[in-house]
Coordinates of C-alpha atoms in Angstrom, one line a residue:
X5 CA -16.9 -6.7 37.7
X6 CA -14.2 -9.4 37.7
X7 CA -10.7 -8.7 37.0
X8 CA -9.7 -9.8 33.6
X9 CA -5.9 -9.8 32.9
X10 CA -4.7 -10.0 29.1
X11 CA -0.8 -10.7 28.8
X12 CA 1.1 -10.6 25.5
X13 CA 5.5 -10.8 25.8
X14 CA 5.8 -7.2 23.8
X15 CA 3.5 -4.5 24.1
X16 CA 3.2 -4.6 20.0
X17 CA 0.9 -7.4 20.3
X18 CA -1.2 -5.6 22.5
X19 CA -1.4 -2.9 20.4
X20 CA -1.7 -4.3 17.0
X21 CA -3.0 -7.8 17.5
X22 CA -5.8 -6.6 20.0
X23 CA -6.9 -3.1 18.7
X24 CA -9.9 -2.3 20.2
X25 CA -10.7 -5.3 22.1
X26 CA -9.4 -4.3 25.4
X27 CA -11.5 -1.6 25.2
X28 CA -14.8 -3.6 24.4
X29 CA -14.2 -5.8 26.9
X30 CA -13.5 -3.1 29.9
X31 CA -17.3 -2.5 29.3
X32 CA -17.4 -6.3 30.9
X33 CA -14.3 -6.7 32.9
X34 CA -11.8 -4.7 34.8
X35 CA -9.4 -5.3 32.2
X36 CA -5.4 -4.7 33.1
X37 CA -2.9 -5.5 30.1
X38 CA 0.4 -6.3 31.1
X39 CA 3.5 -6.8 28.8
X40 CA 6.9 -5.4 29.0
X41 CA 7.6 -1.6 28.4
X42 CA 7.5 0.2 25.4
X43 CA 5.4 3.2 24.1
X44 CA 2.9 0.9 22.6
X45 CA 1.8 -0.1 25.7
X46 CA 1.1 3.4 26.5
X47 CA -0.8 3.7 23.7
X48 CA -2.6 0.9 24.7
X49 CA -3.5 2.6 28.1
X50 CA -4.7 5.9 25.8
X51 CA -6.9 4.3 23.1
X52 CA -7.9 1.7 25.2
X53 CA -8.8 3.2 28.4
X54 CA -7.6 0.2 30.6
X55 CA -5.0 -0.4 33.2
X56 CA -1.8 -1.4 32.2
X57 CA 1.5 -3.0 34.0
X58 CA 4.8 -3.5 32.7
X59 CA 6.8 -7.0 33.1
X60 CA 9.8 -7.7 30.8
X61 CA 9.9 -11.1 29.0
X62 CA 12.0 -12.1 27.0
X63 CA 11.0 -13.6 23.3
X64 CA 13.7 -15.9 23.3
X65 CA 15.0 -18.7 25.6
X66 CA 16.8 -17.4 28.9
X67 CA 16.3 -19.1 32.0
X68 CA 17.8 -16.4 34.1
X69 CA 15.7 -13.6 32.7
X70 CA 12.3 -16.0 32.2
X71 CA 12.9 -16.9 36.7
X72 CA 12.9 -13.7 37.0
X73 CA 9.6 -12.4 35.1
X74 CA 7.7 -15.9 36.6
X75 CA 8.5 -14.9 40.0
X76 CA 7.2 -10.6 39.1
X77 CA 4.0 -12.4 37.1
X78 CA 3.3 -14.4 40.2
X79 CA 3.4 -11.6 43.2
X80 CA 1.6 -9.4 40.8
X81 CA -1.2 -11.9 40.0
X82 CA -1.3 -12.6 44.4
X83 CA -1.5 -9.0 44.3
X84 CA -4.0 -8.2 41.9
X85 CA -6.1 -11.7 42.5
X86 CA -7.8 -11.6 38.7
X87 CA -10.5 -14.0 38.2
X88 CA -9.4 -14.6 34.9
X89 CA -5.7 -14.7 33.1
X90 CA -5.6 -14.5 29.4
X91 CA -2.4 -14.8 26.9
X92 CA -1.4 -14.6 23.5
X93 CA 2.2 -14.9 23.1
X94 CA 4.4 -17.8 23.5
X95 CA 7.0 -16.7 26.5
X96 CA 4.0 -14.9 27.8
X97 CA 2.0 -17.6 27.9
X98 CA 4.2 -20.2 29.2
X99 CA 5.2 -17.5 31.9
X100 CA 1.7 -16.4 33.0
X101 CA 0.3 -19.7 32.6
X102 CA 2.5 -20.8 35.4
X103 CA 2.7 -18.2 37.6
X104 CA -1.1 -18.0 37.7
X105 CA -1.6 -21.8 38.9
X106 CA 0.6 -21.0 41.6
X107 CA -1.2 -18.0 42.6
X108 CA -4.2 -19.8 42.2
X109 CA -6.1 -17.8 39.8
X110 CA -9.5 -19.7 38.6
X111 CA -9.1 -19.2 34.4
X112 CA -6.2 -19.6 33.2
X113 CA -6.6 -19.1 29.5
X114 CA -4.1 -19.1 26.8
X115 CA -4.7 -18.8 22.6
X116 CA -1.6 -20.5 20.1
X117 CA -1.9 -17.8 17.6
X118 CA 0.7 -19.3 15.7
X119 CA 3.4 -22.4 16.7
X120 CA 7.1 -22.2 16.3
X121 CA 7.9 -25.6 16.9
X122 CA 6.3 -27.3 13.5
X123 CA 9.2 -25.5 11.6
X124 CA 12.2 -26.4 14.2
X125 CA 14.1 -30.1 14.1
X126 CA 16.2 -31.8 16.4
X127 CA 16.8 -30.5 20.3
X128 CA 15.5 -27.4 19.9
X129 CA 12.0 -28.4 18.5
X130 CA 11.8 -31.1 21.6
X131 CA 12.5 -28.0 23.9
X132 CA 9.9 -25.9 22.6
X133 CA 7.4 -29.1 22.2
X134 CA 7.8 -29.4 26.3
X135 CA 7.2 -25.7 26.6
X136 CA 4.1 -25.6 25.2
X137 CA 3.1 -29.0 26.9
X138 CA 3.9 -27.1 30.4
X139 CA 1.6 -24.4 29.3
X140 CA -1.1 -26.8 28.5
X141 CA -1.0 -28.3 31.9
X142 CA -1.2 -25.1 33.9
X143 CA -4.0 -24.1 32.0
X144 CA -7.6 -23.9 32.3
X145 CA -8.4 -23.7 28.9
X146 CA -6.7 -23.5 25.5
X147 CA -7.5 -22.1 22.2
X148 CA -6.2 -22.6 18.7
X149 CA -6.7 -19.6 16.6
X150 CA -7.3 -21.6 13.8
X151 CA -8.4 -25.3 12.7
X152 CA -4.4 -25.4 11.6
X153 CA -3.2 -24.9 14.2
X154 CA -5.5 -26.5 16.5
X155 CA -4.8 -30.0 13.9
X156 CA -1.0 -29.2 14.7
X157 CA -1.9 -29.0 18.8
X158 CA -3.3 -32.1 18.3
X159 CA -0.9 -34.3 15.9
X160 CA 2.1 -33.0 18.5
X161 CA 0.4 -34.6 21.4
X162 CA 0.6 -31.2 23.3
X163 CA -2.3 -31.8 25.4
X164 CA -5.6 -34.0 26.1
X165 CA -7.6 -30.6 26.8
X166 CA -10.1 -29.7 25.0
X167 CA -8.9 -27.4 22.1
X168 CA -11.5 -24.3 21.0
X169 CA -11.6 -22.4 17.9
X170 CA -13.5 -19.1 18.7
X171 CA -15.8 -18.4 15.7
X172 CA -14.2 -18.8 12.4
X173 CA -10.9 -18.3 13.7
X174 CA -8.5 -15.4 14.3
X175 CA -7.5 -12.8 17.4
X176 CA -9.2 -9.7 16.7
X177 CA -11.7 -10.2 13.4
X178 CA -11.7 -7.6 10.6
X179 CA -13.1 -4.0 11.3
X180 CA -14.7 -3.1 7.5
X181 CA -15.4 -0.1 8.0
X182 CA -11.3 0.3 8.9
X183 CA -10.4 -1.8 5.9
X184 CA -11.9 -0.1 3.0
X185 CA -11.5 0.5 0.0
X186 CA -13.6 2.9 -0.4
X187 CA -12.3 4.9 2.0
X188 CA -9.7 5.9 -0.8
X189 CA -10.5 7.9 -4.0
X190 CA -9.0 7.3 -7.5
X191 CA -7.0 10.9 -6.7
X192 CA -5.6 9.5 -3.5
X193 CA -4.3 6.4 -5.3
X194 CA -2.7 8.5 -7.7
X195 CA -1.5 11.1 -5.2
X196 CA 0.0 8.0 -3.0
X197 CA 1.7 6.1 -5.6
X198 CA 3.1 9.3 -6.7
X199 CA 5.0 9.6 -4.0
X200 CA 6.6 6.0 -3.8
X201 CA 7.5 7.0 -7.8
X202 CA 4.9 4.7 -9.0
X203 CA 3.2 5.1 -12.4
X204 CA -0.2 4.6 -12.6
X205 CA -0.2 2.0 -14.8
X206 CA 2.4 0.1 -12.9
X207 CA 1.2 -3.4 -11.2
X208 CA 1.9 -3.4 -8.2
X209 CA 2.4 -6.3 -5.5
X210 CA 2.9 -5.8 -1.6
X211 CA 4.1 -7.7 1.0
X212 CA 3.3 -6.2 4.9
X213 CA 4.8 -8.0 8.0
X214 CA 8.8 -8.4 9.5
X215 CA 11.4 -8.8 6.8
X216 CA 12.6 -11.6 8.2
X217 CA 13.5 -15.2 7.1
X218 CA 10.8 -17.0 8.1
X219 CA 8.1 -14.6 6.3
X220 CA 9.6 -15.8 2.8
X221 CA 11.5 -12.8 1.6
X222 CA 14.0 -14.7 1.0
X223 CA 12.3 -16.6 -1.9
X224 CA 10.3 -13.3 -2.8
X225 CA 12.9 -11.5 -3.5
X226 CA 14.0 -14.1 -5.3
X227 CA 11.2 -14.4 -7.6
X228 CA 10.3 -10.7 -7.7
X229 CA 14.0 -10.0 -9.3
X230 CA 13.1 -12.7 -12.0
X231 CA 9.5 -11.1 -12.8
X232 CA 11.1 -7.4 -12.9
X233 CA 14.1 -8.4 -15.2
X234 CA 11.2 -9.5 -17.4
X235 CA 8.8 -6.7 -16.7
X236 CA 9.6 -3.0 -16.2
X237 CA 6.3 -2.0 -14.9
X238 CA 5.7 -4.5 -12.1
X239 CA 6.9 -3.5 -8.7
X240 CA 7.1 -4.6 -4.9
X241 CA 6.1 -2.6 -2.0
X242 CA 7.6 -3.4 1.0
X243 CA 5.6 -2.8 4.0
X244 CA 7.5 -3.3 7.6
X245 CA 10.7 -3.5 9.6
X246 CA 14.1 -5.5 8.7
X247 CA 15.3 -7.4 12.1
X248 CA 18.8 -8.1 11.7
X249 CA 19.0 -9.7 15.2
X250 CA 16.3 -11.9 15.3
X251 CA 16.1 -14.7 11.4
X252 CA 18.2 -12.1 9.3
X253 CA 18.0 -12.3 5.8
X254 CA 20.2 -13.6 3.4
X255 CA 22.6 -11.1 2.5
X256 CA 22.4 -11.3 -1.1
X257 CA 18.5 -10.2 -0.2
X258 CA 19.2 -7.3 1.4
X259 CA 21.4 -6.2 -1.5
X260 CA 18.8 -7.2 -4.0
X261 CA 16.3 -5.0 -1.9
X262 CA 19.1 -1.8 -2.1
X263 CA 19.9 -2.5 -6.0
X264 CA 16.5 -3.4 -7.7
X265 CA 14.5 0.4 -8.1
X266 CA 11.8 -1.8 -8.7
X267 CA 11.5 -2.9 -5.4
X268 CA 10.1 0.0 -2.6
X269 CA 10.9 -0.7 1.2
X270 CA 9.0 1.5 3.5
X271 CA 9.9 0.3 7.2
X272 CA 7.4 -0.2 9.6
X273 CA 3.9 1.8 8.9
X274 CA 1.6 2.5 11.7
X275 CA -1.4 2.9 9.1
X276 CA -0.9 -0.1 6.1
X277 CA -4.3 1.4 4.3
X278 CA -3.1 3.7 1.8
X279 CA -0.3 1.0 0.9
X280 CA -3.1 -1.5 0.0
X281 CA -5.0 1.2 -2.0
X282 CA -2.0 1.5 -4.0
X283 CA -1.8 -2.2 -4.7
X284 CA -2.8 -5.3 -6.9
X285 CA -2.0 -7.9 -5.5
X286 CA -0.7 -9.4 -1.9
X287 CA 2.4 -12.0 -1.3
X288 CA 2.7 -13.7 1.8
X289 CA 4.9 -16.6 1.5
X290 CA 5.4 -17.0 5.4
X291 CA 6.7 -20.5 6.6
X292 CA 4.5 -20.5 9.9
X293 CA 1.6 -18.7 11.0
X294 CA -1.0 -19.0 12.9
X295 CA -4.2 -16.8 11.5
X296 CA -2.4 -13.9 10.0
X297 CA -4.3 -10.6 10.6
X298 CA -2.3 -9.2 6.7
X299 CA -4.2 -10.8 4.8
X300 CA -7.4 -10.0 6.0
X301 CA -6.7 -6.8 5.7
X302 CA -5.7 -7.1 2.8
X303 CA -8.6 -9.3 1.2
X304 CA -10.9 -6.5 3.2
X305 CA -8.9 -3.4 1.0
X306 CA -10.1 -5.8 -1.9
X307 CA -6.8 -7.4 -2.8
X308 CA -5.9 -11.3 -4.0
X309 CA -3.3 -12.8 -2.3
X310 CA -0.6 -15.4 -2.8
X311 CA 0.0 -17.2 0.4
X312 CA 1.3 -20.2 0.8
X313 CA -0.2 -23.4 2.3
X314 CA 0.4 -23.4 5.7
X315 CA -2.0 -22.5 8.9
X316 CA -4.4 -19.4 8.9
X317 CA -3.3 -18.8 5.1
X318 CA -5.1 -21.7 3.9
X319 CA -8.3 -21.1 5.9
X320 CA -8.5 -17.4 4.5
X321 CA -7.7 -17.9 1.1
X322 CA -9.7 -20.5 -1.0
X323 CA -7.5 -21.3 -3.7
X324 CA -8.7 -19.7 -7.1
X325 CA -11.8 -18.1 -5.2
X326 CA -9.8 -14.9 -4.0
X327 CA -6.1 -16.1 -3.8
X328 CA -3.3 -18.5 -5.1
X329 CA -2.3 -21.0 -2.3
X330 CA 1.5 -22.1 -3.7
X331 CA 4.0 -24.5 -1.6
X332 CA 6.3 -22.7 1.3
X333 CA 10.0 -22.2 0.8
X334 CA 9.6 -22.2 -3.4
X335 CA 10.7 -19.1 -5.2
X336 CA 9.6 -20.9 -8.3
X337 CA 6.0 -21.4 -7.0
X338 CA 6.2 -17.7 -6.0
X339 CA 7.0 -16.7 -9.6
X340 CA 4.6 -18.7 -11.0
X341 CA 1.7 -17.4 -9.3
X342 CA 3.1 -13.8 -9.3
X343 CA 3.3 -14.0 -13.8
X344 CA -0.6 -16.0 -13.2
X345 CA -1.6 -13.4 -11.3
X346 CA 0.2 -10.2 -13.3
X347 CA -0.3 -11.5 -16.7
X348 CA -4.3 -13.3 -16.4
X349 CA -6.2 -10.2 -16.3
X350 CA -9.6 -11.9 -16.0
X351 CA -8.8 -14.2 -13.7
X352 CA -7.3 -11.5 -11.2
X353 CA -10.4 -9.3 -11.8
X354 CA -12.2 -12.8 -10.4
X355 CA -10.4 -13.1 -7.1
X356 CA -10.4 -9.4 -6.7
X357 CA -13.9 -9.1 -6.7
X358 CA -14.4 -11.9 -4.3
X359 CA -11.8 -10.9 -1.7
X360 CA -13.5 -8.5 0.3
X361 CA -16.7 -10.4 0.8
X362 CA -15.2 -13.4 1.3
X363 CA -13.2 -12.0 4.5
X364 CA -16.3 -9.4 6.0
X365 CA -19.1 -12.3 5.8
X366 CA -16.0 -14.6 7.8
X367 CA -14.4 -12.4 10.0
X368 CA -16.4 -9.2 11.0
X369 CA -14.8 -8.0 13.6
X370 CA -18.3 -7.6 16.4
X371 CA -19.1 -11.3 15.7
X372 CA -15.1 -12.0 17.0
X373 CA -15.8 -9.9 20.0
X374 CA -19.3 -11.1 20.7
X375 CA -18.2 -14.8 20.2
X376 CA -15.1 -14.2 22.9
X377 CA -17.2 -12.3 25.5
X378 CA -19.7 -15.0 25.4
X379 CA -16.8 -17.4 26.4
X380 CA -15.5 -15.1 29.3
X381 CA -19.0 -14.8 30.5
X382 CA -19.5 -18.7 30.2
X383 CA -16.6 -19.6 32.0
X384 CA -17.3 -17.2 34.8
X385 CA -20.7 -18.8 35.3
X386 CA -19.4 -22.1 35.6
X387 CA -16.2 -21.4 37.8
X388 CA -18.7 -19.2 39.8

């Protein structure tokens, strides 16, 4: 079997972006994934039973540090002489995209699960345009992870390649059988929101990713303090870590998130299941995505979901069909569809019931992996 090589900048990625994957494919492939350390990646090597490697990389910009991970990617990829190199991240991608031209690896395959650069002005959105042009020309083959994004690839002028959507879009597909509501009883529910000091007939909305700028707290927040002033029984779950280092949040957020009792932060959850079966309703205001894996789980758990209109969002969610699709950066629009949502029981009960289907009969996880082996095993045929 042919070396396959999957490369993500943090080991996270590897482990929550490509659960069970790695694993399908090593059926296939002798599949090594490399990223920098961390006990994810460990974790990786346990559930997955593949090879891993450890390269540091940074996420941000640093030309000393980035010279030094090209130059480890590139011995290790002379060393290991994969017949096919495939990344997900951007530093990661830009890094082994590079490094395996100049070892002279034959597919050199990258995926854009989400761009940073639509969201940046001035020099700093020209230096991340070229970044992503260079990784384009070294490789092979690129894929969008969603129509979005792919329509962004291409009004940028970021490459003449041909641009692939795999399937209906996204990384990893949906598992159903994972994301199921079903799986969770009406005594669980009670049992779980019991804990958090949630009343049974509270509403309650969730938000699961990084508490960070860019995701919208910011505005959420915002809106969630006007729609608990009014309301007593609504509250906010809070579902993943605050980075401080990396897009802090407005420190009049973070204060909000101390004060309001309404509002439930529970840091980073390995398992996000029993935090859906708890809920009513997502919110995902991000800024930029690219096909956000949250709410498909979500939808899968059976929830509705505000999200705003930009990539991946507006693919999943077909506005009034099993979601609210509201402006970015607008606490107002985030109130409005949080009261639509909260107070229009009918309509909610109409979006719930489709969200489920809407995201299994789109995003079934097998048909993902089927649809990317199939591309593996085409382009080994025809490099072959």
């Amino acid at each position: 079997m042919n070396k396959l090589i999957r490369l993500s900048t943090v080991p996270l990625s590897l482990n929550i972006l490509l659960k069970g994957q790695l694993s399908f494919l090593n059926n296939f492939f002798n599949i090594i994934a490399v990223s920098g350390n961390g006990p994810d990646l460990n974790v990786v090597a346990e559930r997955e039973g593949v090879l891993v490697y450890s390269i540091e990389m940074e996420r941000k910009i640093s030309p000393f540090k980035d010279v030094v991970s090209l130059v480890k990617l590139y011995f290790y990829f002379r060393n290991e002489r994969p017949f096919i190199v495939h990344s997900i991240t951007p530093k990661a991608g830009l890094l082994s995209m590079i490094a395996a031209k100049l070892a002279g690896v034959p597919i050199r395959m990258h995926t854009f699960t989400g761009l940073i650069f639509p969201s940046k002005t001035g020099i700093l959105q020209k230096i991340l345009i070229a970044m992503d042009k260079l990784l384009c020309l070294c490789a092979t083959n690129i894929y969008p992870e969603g129509e979005g994004v792919k329509k962004d690839l291409m009004r940028y002028n970021i490459t003449k390649k041909e641009l692939k959507v795999i399937g209906n879009g996204n990384i990893n597909g949906i598992n159903k059988h994972h994301f199921n509501p079903e799986l969770y009883t009406s005594a669980d529910r009670i049992r779980e929101r019991k804990k958090l000091g949630i009343q049974n007939n509270d509403f309650v909305f969730i938000f699961v990713g990084r508490l960070v700028g860019d995701k919208g707290i910011n505005e959420m927040i915002q809106a969630f303090k006007n729609l608990s002033n009014e309301n007593d029984s609504v509250k906010l779950i809070l579902v993943g870590p605050f980075e401080p280092h990396f897009d802090p949040l407005q420190q009049e957020t973070v204060q909000e998130i101390k004060a309001n009792e309404s509002i439930i932060s529970v840091g980073f959850q390995e398992d996000v299941r029993p935090y859906f079966a708890i809920s009513d309703c997502l919110v995902f205001p991000s800024y930029r995505e690219g096909f956000p894996n949250v709410v498909m789980q979500a939808g899968a758990m059976g929830l509705p979901s505000i999200v705003t209109d930009i990539n991946g969002c507006n693919e999943i969610i077909i506005d009034g069909k099993n979601g609210i699709i509201i402006p970015a950066k607008s606490y107002k629009a985030i109130l409005e569809a949080m009261k639509k949502i909260f107070n229009e029981h009918d309509f909610r009960n109409l979006l719930k019931n489709c969200a489920r289907e809407m995201i299994v009969s789109r995003y079934e996880q097998d048909v993902v992996w089927e649809a990317l082996l199939l591309e593996y095993k085409k382009l080994e045929t025809n490099v072959s």
